[in-house]
Every structure is written in C-alpha cells, then in structure tokens.
CSV table of C-alpha atoms in Angstrom, one decimal:
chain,number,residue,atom,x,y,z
A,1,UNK,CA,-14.8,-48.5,33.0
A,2,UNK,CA,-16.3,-47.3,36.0
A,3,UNK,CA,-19.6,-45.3,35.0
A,4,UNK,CA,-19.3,-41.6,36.4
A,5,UNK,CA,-22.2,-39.3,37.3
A,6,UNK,CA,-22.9,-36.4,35.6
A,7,UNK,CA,-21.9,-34.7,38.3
A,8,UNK,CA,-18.7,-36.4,38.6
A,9,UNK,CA,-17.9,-35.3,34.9
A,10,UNK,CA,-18.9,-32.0,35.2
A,11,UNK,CA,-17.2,-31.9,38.7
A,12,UNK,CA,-14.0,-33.4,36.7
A,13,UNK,CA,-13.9,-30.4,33.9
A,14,UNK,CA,-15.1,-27.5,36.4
A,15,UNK,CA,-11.6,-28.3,38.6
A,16,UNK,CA,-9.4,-28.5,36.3
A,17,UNK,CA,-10.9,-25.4,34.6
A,18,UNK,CA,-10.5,-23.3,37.5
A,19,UNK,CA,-7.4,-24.7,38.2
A,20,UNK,CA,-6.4,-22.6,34.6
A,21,UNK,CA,-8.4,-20.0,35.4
A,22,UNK,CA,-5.9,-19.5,38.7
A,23,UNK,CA,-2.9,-20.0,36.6
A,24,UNK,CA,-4.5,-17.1,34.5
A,25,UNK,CA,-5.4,-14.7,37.2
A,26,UNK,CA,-2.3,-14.8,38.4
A,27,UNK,CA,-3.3,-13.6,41.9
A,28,UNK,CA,-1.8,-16.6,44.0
A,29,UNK,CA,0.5,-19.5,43.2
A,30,UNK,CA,-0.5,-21.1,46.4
A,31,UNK,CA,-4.0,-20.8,45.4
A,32,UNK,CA,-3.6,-23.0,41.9
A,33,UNK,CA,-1.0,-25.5,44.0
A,34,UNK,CA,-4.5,-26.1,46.2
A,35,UNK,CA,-6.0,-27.7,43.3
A,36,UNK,CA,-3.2,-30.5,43.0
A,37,UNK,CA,-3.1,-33.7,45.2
A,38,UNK,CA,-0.8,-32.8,48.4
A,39,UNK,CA,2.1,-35.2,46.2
A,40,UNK,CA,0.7,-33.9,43.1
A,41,UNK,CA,2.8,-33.6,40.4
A,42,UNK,CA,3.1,-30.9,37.0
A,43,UNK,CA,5.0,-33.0,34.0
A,44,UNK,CA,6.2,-30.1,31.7
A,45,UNK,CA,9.2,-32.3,30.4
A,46,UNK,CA,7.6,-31.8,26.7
A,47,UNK,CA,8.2,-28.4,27.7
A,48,UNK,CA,11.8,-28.5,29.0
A,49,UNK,CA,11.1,-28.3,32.0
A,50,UNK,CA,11.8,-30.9,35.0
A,51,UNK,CA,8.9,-32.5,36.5
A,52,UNK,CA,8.2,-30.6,39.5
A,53,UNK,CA,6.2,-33.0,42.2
A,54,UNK,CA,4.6,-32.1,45.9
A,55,UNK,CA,2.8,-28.5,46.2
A,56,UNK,CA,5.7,-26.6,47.8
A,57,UNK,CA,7.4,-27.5,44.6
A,58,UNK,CA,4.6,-27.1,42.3
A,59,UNK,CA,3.7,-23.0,43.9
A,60,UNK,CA,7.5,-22.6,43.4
A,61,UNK,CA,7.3,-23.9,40.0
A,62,UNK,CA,4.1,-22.0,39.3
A,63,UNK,CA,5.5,-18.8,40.7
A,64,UNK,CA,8.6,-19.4,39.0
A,65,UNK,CA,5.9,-19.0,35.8
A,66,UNK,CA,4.2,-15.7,37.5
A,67,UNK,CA,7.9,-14.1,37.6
A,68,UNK,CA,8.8,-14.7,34.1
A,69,UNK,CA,5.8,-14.5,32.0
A,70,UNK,CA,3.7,-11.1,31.7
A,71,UNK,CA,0.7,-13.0,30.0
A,72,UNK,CA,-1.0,-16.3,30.2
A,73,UNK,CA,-4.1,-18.1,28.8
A,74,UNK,CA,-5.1,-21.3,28.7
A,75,UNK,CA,-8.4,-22.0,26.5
A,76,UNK,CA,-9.3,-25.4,27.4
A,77,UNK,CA,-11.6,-27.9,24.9
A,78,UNK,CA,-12.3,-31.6,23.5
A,79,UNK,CA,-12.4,-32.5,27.6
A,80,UNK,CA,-12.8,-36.0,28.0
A,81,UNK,CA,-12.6,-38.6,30.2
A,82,UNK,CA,-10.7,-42.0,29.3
A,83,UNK,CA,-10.1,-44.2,32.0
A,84,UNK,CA,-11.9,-44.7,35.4
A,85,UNK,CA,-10.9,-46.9,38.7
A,86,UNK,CA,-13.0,-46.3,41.6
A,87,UNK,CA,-11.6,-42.7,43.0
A,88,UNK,CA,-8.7,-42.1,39.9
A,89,UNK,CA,-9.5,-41.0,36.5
A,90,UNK,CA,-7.7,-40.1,33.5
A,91,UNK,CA,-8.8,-37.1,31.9
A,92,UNK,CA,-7.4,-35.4,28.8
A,93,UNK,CA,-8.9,-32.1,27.3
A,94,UNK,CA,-7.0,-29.6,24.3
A,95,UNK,CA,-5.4,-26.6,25.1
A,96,UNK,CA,-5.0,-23.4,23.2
A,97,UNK,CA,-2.0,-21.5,25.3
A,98,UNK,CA,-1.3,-17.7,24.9
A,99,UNK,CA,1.8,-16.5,26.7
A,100,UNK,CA,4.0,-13.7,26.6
A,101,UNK,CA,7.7,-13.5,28.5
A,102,UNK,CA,8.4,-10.1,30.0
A,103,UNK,CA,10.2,-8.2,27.6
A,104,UNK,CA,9.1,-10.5,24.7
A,105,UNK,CA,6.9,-11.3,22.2
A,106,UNK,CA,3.2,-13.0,22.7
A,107,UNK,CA,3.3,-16.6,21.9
A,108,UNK,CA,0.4,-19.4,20.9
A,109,UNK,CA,1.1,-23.2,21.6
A,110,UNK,CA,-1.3,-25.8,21.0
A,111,UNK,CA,-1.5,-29.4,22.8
A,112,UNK,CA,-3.3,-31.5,25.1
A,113,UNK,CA,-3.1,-32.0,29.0
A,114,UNK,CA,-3.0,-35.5,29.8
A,115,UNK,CA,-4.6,-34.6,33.7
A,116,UNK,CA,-5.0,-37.8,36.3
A,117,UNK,CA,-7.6,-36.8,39.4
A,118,UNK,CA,-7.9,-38.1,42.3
A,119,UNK,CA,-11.0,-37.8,44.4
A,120,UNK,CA,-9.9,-36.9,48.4
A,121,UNK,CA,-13.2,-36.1,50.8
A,122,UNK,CA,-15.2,-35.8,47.6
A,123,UNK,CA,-13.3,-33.2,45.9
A,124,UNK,CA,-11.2,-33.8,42.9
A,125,UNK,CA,-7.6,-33.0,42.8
A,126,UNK,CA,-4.9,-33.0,39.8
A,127,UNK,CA,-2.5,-36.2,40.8
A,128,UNK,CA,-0.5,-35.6,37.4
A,129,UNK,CA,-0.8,-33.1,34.7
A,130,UNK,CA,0.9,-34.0,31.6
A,131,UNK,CA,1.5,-31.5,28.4
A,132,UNK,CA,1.8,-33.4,25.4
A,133,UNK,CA,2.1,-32.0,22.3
A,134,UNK,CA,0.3,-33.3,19.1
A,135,UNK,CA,1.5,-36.5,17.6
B,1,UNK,CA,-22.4,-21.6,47.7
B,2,UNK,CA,-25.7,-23.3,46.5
B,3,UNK,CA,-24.8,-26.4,44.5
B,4,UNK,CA,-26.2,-26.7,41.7
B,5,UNK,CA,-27.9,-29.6,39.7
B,6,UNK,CA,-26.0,-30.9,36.3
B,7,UNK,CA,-29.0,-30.2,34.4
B,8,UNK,CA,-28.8,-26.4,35.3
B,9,UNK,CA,-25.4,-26.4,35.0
B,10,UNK,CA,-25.8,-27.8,31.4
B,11,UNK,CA,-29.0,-25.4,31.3
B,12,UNK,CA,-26.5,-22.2,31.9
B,13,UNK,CA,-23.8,-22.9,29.7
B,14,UNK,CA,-26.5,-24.0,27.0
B,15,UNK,CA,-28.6,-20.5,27.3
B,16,UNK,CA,-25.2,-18.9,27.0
B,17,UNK,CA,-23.8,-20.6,24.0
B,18,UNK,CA,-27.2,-20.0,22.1
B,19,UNK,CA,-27.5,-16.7,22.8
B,20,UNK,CA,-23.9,-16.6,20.9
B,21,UNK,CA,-25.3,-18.4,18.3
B,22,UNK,CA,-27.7,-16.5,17.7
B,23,UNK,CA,-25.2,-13.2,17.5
B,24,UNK,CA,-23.3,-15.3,15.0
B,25,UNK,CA,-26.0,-16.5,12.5
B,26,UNK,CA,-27.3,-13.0,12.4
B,27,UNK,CA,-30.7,-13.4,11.9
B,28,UNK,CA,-32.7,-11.6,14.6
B,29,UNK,CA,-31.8,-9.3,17.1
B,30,UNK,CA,-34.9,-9.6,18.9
B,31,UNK,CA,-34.3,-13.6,19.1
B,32,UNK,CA,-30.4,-12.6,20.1
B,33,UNK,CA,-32.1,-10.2,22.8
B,34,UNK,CA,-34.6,-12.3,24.3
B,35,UNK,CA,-31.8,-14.2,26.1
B,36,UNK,CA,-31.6,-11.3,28.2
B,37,UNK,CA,-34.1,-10.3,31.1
B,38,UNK,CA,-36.2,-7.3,30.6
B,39,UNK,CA,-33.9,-5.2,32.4
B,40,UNK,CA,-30.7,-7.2,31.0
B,41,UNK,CA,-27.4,-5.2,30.3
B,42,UNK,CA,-25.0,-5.4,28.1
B,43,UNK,CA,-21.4,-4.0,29.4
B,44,UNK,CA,-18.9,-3.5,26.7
B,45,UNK,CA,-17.1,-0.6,28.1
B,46,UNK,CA,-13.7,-2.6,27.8
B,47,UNK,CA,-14.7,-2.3,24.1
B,48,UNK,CA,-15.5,1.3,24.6
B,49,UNK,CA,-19.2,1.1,24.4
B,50,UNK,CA,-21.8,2.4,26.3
B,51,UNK,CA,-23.7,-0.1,28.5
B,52,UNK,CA,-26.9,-0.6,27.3
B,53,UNK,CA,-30.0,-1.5,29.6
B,54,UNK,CA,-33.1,-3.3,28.4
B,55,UNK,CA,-33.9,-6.0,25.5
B,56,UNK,CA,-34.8,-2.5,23.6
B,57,UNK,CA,-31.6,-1.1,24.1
B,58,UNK,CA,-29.8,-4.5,24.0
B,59,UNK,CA,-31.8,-5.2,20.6
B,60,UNK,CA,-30.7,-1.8,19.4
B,61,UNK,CA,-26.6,-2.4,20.0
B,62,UNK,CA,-26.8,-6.0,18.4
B,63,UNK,CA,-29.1,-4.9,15.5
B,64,UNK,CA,-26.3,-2.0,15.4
B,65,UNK,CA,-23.8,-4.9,15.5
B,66,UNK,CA,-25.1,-6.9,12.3
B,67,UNK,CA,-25.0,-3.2,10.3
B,68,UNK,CA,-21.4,-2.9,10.7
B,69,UNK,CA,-20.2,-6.2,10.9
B,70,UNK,CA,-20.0,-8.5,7.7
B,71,UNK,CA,-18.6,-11.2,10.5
B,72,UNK,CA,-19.2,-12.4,13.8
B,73,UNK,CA,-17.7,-15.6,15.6
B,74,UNK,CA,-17.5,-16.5,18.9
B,75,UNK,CA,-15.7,-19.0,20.6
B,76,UNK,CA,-16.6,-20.3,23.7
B,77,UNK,CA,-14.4,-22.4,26.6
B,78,UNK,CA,-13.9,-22.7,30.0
B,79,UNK,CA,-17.4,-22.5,31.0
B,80,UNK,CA,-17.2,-21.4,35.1
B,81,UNK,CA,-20.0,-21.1,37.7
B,82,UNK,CA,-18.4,-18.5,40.2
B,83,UNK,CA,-21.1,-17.8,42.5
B,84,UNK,CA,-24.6,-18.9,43.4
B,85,UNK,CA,-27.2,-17.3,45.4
B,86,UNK,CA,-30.5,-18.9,44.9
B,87,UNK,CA,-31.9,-18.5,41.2
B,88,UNK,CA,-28.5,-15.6,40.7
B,89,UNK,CA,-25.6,-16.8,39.3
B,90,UNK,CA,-22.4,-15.5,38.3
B,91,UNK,CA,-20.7,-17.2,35.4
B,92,UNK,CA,-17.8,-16.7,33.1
B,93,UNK,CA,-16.2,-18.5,29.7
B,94,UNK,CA,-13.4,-17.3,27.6
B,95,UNK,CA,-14.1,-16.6,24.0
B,96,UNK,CA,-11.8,-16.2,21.0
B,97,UNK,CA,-13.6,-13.7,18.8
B,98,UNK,CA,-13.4,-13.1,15.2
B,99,UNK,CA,-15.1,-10.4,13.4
B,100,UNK,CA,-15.3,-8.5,10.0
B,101,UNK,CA,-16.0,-5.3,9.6
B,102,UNK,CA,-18.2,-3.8,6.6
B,103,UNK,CA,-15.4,-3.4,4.2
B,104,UNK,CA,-12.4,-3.8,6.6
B,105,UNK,CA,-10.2,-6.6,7.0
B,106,UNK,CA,-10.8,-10.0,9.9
B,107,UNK,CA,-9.5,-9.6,13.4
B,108,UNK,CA,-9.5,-11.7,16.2
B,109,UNK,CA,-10.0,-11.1,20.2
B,110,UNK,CA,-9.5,-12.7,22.8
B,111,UNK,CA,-10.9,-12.2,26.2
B,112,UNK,CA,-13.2,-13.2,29.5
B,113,UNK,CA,-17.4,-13.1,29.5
B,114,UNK,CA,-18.8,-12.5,33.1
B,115,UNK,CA,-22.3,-13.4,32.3
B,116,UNK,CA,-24.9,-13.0,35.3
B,117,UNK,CA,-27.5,-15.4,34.9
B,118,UNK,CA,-31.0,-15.0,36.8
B,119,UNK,CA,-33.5,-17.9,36.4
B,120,UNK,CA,-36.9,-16.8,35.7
B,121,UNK,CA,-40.1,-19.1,35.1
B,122,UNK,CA,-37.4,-22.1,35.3
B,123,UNK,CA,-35.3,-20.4,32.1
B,124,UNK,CA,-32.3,-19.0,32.9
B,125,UNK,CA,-31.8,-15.5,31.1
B,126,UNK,CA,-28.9,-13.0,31.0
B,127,UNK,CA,-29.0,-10.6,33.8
B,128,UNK,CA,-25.8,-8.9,33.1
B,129,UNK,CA,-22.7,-9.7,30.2
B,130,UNK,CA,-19.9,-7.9,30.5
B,131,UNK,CA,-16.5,-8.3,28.2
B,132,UNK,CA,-13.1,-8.3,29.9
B,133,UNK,CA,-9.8,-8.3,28.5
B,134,UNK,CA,-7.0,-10.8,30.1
B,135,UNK,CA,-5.6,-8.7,33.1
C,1,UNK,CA,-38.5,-30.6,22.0
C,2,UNK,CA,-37.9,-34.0,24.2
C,3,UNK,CA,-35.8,-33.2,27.4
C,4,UNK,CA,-32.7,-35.1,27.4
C,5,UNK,CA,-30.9,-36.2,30.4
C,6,UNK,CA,-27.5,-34.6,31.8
C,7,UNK,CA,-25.8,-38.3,30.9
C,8,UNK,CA,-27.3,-37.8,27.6
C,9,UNK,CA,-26.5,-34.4,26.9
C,10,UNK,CA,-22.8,-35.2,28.3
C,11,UNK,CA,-22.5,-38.6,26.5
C,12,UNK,CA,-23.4,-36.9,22.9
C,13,UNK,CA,-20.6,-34.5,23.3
C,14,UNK,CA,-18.6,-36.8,24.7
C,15,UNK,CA,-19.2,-39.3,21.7
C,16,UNK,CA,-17.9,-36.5,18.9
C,17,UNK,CA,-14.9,-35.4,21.1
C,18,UNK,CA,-13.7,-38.7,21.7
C,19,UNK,CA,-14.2,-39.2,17.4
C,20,UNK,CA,-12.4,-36.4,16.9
C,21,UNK,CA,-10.2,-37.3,19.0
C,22,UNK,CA,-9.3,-40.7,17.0
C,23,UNK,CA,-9.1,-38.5,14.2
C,24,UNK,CA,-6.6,-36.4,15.5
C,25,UNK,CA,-4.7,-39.4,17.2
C,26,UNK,CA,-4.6,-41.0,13.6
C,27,UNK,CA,-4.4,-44.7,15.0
C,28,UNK,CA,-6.8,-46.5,13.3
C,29,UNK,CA,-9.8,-45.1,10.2
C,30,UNK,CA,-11.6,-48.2,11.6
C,31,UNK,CA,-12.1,-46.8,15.0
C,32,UNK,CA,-12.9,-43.5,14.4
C,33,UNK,CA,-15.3,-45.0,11.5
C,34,UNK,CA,-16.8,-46.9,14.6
C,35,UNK,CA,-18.6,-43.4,15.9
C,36,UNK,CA,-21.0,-43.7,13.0
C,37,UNK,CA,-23.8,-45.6,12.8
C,38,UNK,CA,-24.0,-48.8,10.3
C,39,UNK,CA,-24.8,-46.5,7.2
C,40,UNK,CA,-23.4,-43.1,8.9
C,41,UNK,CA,-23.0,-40.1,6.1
C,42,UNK,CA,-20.0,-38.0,6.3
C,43,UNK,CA,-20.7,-34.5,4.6
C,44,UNK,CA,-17.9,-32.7,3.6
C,45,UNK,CA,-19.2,-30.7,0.4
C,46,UNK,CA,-18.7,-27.3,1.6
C,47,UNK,CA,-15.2,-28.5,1.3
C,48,UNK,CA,-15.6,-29.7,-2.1
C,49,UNK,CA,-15.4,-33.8,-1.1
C,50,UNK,CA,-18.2,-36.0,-2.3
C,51,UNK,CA,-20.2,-37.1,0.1
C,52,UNK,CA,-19.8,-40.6,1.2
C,53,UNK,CA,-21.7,-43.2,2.9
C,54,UNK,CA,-21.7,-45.8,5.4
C,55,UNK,CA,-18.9,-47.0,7.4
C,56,UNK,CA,-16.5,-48.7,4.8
C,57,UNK,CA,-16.8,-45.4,3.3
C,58,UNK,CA,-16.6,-43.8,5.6
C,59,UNK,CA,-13.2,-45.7,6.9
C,60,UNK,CA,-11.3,-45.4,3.5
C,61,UNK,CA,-12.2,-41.5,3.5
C,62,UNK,CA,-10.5,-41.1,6.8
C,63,UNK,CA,-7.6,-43.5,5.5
C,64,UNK,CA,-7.5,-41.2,3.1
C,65,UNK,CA,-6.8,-38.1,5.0
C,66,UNK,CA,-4.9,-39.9,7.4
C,67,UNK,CA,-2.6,-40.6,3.8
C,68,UNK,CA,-2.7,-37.0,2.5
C,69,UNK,CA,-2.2,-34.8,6.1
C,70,UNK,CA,0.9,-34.7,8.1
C,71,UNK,CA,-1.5,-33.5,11.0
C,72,UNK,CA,-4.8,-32.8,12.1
C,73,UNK,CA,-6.3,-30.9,15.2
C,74,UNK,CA,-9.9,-30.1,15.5
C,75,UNK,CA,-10.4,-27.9,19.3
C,76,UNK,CA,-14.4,-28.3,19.7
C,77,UNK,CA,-16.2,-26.0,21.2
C,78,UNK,CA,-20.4,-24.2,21.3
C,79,UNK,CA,-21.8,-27.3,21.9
C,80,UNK,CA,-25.7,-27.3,21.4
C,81,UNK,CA,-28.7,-29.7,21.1
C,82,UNK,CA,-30.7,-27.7,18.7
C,83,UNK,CA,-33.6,-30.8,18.1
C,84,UNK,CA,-34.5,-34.1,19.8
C,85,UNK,CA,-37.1,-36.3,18.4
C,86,UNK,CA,-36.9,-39.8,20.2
C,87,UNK,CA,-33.6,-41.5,19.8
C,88,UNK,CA,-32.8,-38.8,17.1
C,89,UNK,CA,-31.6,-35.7,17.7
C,90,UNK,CA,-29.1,-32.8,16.0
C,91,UNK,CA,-26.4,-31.0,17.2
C,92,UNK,CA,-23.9,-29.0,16.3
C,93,UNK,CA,-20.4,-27.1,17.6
C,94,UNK,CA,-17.9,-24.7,16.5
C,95,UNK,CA,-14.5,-26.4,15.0
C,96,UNK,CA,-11.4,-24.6,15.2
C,97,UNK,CA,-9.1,-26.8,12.9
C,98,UNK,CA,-5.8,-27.2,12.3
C,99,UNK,CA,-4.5,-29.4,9.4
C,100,UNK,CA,-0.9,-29.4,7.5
C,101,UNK,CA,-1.0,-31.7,4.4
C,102,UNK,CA,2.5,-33.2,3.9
C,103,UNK,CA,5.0,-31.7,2.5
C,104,UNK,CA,2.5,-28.5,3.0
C,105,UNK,CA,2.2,-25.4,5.5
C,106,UNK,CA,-0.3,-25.9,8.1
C,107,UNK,CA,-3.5,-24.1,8.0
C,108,UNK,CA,-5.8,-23.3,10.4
C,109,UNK,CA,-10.1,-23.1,9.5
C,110,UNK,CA,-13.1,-22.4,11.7
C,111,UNK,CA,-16.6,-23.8,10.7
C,112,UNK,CA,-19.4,-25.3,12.4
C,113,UNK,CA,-20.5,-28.9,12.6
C,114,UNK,CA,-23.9,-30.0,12.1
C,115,UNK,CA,-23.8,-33.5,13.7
C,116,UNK,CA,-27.1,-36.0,13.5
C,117,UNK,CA,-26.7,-38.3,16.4
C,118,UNK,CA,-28.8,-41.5,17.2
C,119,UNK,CA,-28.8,-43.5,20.1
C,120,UNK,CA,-28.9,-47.2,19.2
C,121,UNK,CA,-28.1,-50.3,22.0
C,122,UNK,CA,-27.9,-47.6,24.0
C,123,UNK,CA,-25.3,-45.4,22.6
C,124,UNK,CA,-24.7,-42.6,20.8
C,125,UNK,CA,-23.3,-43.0,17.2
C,126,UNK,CA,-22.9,-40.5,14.3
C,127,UNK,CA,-25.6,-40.5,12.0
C,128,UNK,CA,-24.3,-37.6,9.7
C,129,UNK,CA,-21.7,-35.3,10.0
C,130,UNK,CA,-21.9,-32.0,8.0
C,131,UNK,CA,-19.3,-29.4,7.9
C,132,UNK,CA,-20.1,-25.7,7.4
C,133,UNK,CA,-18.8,-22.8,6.9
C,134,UNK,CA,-20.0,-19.5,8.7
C,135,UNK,CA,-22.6,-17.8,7.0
C-alpha cells in the first residue's frame, strides 16, 4: 500500500466530512454533487434505492433526499483508510444517521460508508460511496 | 484560505477534544476554563443561557454545570476547519451529548459546536464556543 | 511530554480503529489479536471479565465473544494522547458500543478506553486495552 501523507489522510476525512456536512445543511444539492468525481457514483442499493451515477444524477438524487426528508445527520467515526493505488483510495469510516421524513417520525440507522476517492488537480473527490450495513 | 499544517490541524481538534474531557471528568473548572482565552466566550443561548465572557465567567457556568449535573458526556465527530485567517480559525464538530441531572433522569442531545480558535504563544485556545441545534 | 509526529498521531488512531474494526467485522480472533503486542493485556474488569494476557489469550477471549454475540459495533470517537514517554505512550477515546448477544436484544453502552500503545519495528501495537466506565 502506497504510504499517504498526513496531509493526504487528513485531506481524505476533511472531504468526505464536509461532503456530509452539505448533505446536512441542506442549502444546495448541487453544492454536495461538487464533491463527487464528475462520473461519480452514490450506491444506496442496501438502502433500496438504485445506484444513481454522474452528478446531474447524483444533485437529482440528493435533492430527491432534500424534498422528502425534513431532517438529516450524518455523525461520521472509525475513518480509515484501506487500500491505496497512486491517485485512488479506499476509504471506509462508521456512520451514525438521524433522519426524519416530512410528516413522520425521526429515525437512527447505523452502518458504514464504503467511500472510493479519487484525487483530480490535487483535490479529492468521492468516485463511489457505498452504504453497507453491519455484517 | 490559509492552509494549514497537519500538526495544527491535529493541534485544534486535540485542544478541542480535551477541553471536553475535561467538562466530562469533572474535576476542575479552572482546568476546563483555561482552554479558553482570557476574553473566551461561551454561547449557549440555543440552550437558553446567557453568554458568558471571560475564564471567570466561563469558570463560573462550568463550575455551575458540575452542581447540577450528576452526568456529563460528550461526543465528538466530524471535526471541520471552516475558515482561516492567520492564527483565527473557525471550527466546528458535532457532538452527541448525554447528561444527568441532580436527581433527574439521562437525556441525550444532539447538535453542532462552532468553536473559534485563536492561537496564542503557539497554543491554540477557545476564542468563542457556541452550541447549535441541527437547522 | 515527547512531541509526536502527525504520522504518528494519525497511525495510533489508525491502529485501534482498524482493531476495532476486525472486531466488528468478526473474520478472524487471530487478526484482531495481531493489534497487540506479544504479551498485550486486554482489561475488561469494569465489565466483570478477568483480565487476560498475551496474544493466545487474548485470541481465545475474542473467539469467545465472537461465540457468544450476534453483533458488535464500537463508533470511536475523543481521541487523545494524554502521555508519551519514548516508544510508549497512552491514549484513550470515547466508545459508543453496540452489541446483541444471540438470541438476545441488542444493547447499546458508552465508556472510554484507556489504550497503552507501543511502537515496536516500527508500528504501533496494543500494549493494554482498558475499558471504563464514566465516572
């Protein structure tokens, strides 16, 4: 494995922390596509949902999100790193996920994001996010 | 915005999560306190307290804190540096809380910490920490 | 106390994540055992197990939770070097945990981990692990 600098780790969690932290706000579904590769793609399937793949479909995806839920928070942990090749890493971190649908009741999930990044002009970008749920 | 080294990246989210554990192991209020600057405030009004200005103040509110708390936990995550000018920083985390009351049952809370940071003498100390709820 | 480096500081929390992580992922007692060092304590009293010792102990410990839990999630979080001396140093972080014995309800239990780390070859291995309880 490819040794990464501390910068590059911390570089790693920071994106992919304010990547959540956009998805939270809720301010701009465009904004938290920005953060994906321009083919990137958002693997819900544990979820239901179809993977979504390309950042016209992931803002419709994550506005589609935006319209139905009236609360989201994602408290991210256990971020680690598990594979690197030159520009392409696998991270994986925990998530604790608070939602609540409009009308309905709040909700807690628990899983892990399986997240590949890609680094493009020296700025990492989520290639794949993948929500697993424990084994 | 200034980039900033790993070291005082690690250094920020370090000062941050001691100061908590301080506040959680309840021993001194004056240790808790001394993570602030000498003008430091602490901005609770989402909680319905009164901002309180000063490590004699903020001393005061945590010392006032331990009286009425049998309890105090907080959990820290996605750690974020928002803004840097020079030796100011803006930072944020979200915590999960859980507290006890003197005689009253657990409760938990969930919510954001915008925590200014200023460094002084090459330590970085609390300028500002203000609670939010999710929007 | 001894400065550490940012790779330092980043590979001993990356170290007990990725253990935890082979906890949680329940492959193989031998692997996670591997995170200790040759005669690595795990300390479990505050949850009424005996303490046990070095890493065949160690190994059939985990087997046996891997035997007696259905599932097990531990979300990290607070990390802190509180003391380096050398190659030595202790740290500790906040453990939200999430267990269900089978046949059992799951549970969920917060507590903080004391974790003496020493660097050996060149890595980072657990030296003892102590679970506690909050004050």
């Amino acid at each position: 494995m490819t040794p990464l600098s501390a910068d590059d780790r911390l570089a790693l969690e920071a994106t992919f922390t304010a990547y959540c932290a956009a998805i939270d706000r809720r301010e701009s579904a465009a904004v938290a596509a920005s953060y994906y590769t321009e083919d990137g793609m958002m693997d819900n399937t544990a979820l239901g949902s179809p993977i979504v793949e390309g950042r016209p479909a992931v803002t419709a995806a994550i506005n589609g999100m935006f319209a139905s839920m009236a609360k989201l928070e994602h408290f991210l942990s256990n971020f680690l790193v598990t594979q690197t090749t030159g520009n392409a890493v696998q991270t994986q971190c925990y998530v604790q996920a608070y939602g609540q649908p409009n009308g309905g009741a709040e909700f807690g999930m628990r899983g892990i994001y399986r997240v590949a990044m890609t680094r493009i002009d020296n700025e990492w970008k989520i290639a794949r996010l993948t929500f697993q749920h424990f084994a």
